[in-house]
PDB file of C-alpha atoms in Angstrom:
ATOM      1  CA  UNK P   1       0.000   0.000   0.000  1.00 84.00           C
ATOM      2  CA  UNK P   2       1.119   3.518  -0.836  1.00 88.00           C
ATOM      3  CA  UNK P   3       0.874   6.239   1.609  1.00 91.00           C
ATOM      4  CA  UNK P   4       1.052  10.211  -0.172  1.00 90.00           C
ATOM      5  CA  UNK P   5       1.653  13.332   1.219  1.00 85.00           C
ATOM      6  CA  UNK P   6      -0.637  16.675   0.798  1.00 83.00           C
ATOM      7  CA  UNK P   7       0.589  19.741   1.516  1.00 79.00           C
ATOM      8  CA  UNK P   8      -1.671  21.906   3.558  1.00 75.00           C
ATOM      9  CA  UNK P   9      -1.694  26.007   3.745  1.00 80.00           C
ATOM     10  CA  UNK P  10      -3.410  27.051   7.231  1.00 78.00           C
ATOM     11  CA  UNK P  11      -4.880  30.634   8.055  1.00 84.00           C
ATOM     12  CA  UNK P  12      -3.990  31.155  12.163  1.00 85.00           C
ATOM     13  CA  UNK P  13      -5.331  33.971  14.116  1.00 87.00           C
ATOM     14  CA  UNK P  14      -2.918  35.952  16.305  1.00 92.00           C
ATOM     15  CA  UNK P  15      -4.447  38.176  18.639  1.00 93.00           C
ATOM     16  CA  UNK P  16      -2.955  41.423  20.185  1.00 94.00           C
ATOM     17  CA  UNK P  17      -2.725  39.591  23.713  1.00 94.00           C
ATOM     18  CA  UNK P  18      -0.768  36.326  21.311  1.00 94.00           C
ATOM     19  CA  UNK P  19       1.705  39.278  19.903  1.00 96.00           C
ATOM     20  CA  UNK P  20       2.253  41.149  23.213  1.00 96.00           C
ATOM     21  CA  UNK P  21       2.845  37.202  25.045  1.00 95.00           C
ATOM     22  CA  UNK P  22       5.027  36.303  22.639  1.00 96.00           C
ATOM     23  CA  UNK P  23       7.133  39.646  22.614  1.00 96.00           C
ATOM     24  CA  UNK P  24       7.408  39.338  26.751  1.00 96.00           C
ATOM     25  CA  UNK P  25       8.393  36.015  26.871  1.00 95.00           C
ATOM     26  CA  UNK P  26      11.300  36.817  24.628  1.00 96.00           C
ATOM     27  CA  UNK P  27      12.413  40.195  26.013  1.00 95.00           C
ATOM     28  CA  UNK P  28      12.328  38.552  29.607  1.00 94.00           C
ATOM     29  CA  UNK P  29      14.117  36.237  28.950  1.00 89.00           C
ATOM     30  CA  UNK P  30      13.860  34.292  25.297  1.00 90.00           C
ATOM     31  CA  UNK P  31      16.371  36.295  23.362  1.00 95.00           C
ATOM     32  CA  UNK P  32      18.721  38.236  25.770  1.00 94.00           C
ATOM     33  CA  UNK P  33      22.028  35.741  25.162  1.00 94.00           C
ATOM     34  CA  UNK P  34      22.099  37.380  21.667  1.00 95.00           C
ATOM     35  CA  UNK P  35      19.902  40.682  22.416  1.00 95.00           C
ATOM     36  CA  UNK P  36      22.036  42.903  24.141  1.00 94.00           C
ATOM     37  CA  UNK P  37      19.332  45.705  23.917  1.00 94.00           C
ATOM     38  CA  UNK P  38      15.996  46.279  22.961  1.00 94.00           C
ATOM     39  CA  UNK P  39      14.996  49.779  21.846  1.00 93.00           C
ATOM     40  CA  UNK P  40      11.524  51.547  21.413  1.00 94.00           C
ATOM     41  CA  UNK P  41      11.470  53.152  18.306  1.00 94.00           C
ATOM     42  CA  UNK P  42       9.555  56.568  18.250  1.00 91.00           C
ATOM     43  CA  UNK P  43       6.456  57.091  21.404  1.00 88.00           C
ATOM     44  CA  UNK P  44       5.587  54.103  23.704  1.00 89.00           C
ATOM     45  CA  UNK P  45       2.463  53.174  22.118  1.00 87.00           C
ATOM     46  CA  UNK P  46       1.667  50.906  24.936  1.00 86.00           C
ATOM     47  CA  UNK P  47       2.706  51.007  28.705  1.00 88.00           C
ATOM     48  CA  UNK P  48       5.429  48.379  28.456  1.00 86.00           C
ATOM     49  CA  UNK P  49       8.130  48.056  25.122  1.00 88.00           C
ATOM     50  CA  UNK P  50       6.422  44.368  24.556  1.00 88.00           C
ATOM     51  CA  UNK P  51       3.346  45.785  23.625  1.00 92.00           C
ATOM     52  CA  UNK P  52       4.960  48.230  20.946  1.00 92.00           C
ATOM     53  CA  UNK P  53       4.477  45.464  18.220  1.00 96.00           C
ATOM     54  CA  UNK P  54       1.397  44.391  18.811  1.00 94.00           C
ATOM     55  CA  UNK P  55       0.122  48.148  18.015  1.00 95.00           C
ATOM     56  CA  UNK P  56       2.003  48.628  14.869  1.00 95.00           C
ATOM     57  CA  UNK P  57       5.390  50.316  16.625  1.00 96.00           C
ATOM     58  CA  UNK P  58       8.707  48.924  16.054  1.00 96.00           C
ATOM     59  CA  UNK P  59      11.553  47.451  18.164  1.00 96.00           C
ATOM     60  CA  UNK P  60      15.231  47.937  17.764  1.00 97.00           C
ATOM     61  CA  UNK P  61      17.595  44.648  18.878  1.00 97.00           C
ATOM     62  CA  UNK P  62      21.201  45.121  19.202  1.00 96.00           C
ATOM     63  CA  UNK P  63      22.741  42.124  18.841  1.00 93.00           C
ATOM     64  CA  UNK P  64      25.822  41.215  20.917  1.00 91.00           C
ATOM     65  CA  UNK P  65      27.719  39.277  18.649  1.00 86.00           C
ATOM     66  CA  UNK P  66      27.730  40.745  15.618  1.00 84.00           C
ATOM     67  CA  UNK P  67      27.343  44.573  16.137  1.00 87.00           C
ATOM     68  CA  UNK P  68      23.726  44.242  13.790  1.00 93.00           C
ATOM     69  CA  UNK P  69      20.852  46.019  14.748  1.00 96.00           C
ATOM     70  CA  UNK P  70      17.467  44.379  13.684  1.00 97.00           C
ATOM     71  CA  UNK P  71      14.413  46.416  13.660  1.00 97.00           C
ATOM     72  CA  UNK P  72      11.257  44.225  14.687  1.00 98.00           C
ATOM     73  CA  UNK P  73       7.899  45.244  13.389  1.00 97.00           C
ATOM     74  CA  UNK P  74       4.135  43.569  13.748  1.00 97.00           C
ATOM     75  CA  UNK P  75       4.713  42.167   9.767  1.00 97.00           C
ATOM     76  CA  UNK P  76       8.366  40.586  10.707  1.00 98.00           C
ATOM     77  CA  UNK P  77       7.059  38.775  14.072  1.00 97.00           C
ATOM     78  CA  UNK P  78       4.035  37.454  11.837  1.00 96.00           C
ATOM     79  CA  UNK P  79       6.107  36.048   9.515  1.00 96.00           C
ATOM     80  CA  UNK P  80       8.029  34.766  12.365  1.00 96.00           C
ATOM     81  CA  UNK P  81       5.599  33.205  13.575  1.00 94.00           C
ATOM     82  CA  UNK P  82       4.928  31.870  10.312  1.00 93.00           C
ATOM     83  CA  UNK P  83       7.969  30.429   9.959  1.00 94.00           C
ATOM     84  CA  UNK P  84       8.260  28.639  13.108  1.00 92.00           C
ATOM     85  CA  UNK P  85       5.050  27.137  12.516  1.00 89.00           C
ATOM     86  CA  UNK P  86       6.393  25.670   9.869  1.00 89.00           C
ATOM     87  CA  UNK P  87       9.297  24.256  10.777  1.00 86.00           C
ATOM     88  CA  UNK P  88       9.203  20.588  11.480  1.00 83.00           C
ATOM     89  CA  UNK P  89      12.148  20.800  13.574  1.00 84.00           C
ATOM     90  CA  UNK P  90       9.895  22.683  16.247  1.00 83.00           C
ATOM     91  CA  UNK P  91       9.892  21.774  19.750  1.00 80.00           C
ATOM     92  CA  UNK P  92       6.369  22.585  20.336  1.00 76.00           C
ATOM     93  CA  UNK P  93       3.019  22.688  18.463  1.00 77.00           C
ATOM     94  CA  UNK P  94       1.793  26.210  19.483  1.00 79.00           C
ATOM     95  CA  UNK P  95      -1.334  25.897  17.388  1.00 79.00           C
ATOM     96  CA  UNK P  96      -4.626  24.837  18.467  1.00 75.00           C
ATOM     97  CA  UNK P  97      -8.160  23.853  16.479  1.00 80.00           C
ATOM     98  CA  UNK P  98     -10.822  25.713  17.322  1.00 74.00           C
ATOM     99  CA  UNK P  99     -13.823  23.365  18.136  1.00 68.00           C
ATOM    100  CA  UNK P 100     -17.548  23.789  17.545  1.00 63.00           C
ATOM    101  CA  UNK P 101     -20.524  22.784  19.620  1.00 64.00           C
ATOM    102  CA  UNK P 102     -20.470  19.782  19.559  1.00 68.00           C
ATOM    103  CA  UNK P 103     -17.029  19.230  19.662  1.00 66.00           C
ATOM    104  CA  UNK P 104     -16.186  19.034  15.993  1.00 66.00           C
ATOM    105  CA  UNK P 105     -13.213  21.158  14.282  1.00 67.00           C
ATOM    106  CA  UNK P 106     -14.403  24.714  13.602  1.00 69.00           C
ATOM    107  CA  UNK P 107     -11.789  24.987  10.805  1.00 72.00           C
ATOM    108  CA  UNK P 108     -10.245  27.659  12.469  1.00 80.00           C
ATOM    109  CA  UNK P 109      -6.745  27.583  14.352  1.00 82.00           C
ATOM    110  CA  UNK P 110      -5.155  29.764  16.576  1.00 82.00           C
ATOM    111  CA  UNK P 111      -2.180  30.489  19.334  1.00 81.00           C
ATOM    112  CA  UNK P 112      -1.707  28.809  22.454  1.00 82.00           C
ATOM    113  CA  UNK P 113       0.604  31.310  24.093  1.00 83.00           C
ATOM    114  CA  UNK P 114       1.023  28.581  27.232  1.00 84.00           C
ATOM    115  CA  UNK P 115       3.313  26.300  24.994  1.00 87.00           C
ATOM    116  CA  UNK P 116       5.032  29.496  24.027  1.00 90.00           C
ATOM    117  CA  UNK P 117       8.061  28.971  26.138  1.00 92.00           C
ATOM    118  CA  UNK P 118      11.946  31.118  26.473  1.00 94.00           C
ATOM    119  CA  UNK P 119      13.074  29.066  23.411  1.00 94.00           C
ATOM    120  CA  UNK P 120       9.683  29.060  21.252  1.00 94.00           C
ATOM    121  CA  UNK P 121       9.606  33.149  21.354  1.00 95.00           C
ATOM    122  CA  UNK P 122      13.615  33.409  20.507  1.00 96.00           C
ATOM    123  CA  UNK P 123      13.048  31.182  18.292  1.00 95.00           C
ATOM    124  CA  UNK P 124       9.999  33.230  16.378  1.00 96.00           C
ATOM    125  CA  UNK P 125      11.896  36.479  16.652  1.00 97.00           C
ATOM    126  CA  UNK P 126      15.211  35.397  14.705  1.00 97.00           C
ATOM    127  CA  UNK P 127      12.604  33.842  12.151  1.00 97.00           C
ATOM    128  CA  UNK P 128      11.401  37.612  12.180  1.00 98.00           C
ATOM    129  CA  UNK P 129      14.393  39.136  12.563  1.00 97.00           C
ATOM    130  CA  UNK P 130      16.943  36.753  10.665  1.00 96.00           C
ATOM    131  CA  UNK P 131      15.097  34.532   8.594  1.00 96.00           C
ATOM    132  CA  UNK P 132      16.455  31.960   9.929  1.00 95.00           C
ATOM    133  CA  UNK P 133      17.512  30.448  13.214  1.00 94.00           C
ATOM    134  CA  UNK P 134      21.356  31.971  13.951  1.00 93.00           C
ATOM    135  CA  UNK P 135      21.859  31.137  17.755  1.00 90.00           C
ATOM    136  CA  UNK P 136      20.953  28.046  20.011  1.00 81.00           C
TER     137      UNK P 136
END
């Protein structure tokens, strides 16, 4: 018997609250053995720099290894997240199905920020910010 392969293209929804988690986790913690610095660009467009992203502001990381400055915006962590998604080298599934009443699939997927650990959100920020994955 043969066994084939589909490919499958998935629409996610990322909230504000998914954008300012993931942004937290890696500022506190996620991304400061390469990130040497994070820098508001402009106004504070939220109370906290973590929530500059999820409002359409833009971060500034200095790395500190290579002298490089990467500018993060809401577009580049989406595409991050994206990416990581992706990846079949992931170490956790941070997508969930949505269910309907009667507990079927809804069709519709989103973020579950709770398996969205120090190494998940570095990893989604160098996908945003790199491309690729660079360190760890």
């Amino acid at each position: 018997m043969n066994d084939f392969k589909v490919k499958v293209e998935l629409e996610v929804n990322v909230t504000q609250e998914d954008i300012d988690d993931i942004v937290t986790t890696a500022l506190e913690g996620g991304i400061n053995y390469w990130c040497r610095k994070a820098e508001v660009v402009g106004d504070y467009l939220g109370e906290y720099a973590s929530e500059q992203i999820s409002r359409g502001g833009t971060l500034k990381l200095h790395d500190s290894e290579e002298n490089e400055v990467y500018e993060l915006t809401r577009d580049k962590l989406l595409d991050g997240i994206k990416k990581y998604c992706e990846d079949v080298n992931r170490p956790y599934d941070i997508m969930y199905s949505g269910m309907n009443s009667v507990g079927c699939s809804s069709g519709e997927f989103g973020l579950d920020c709770s398996m969205v650990d120090a190494t998940v959100a570095d990893m989604i920020i160098q996908y945003a910010v790199m491309g690729e994955i660079v360190y760890g």
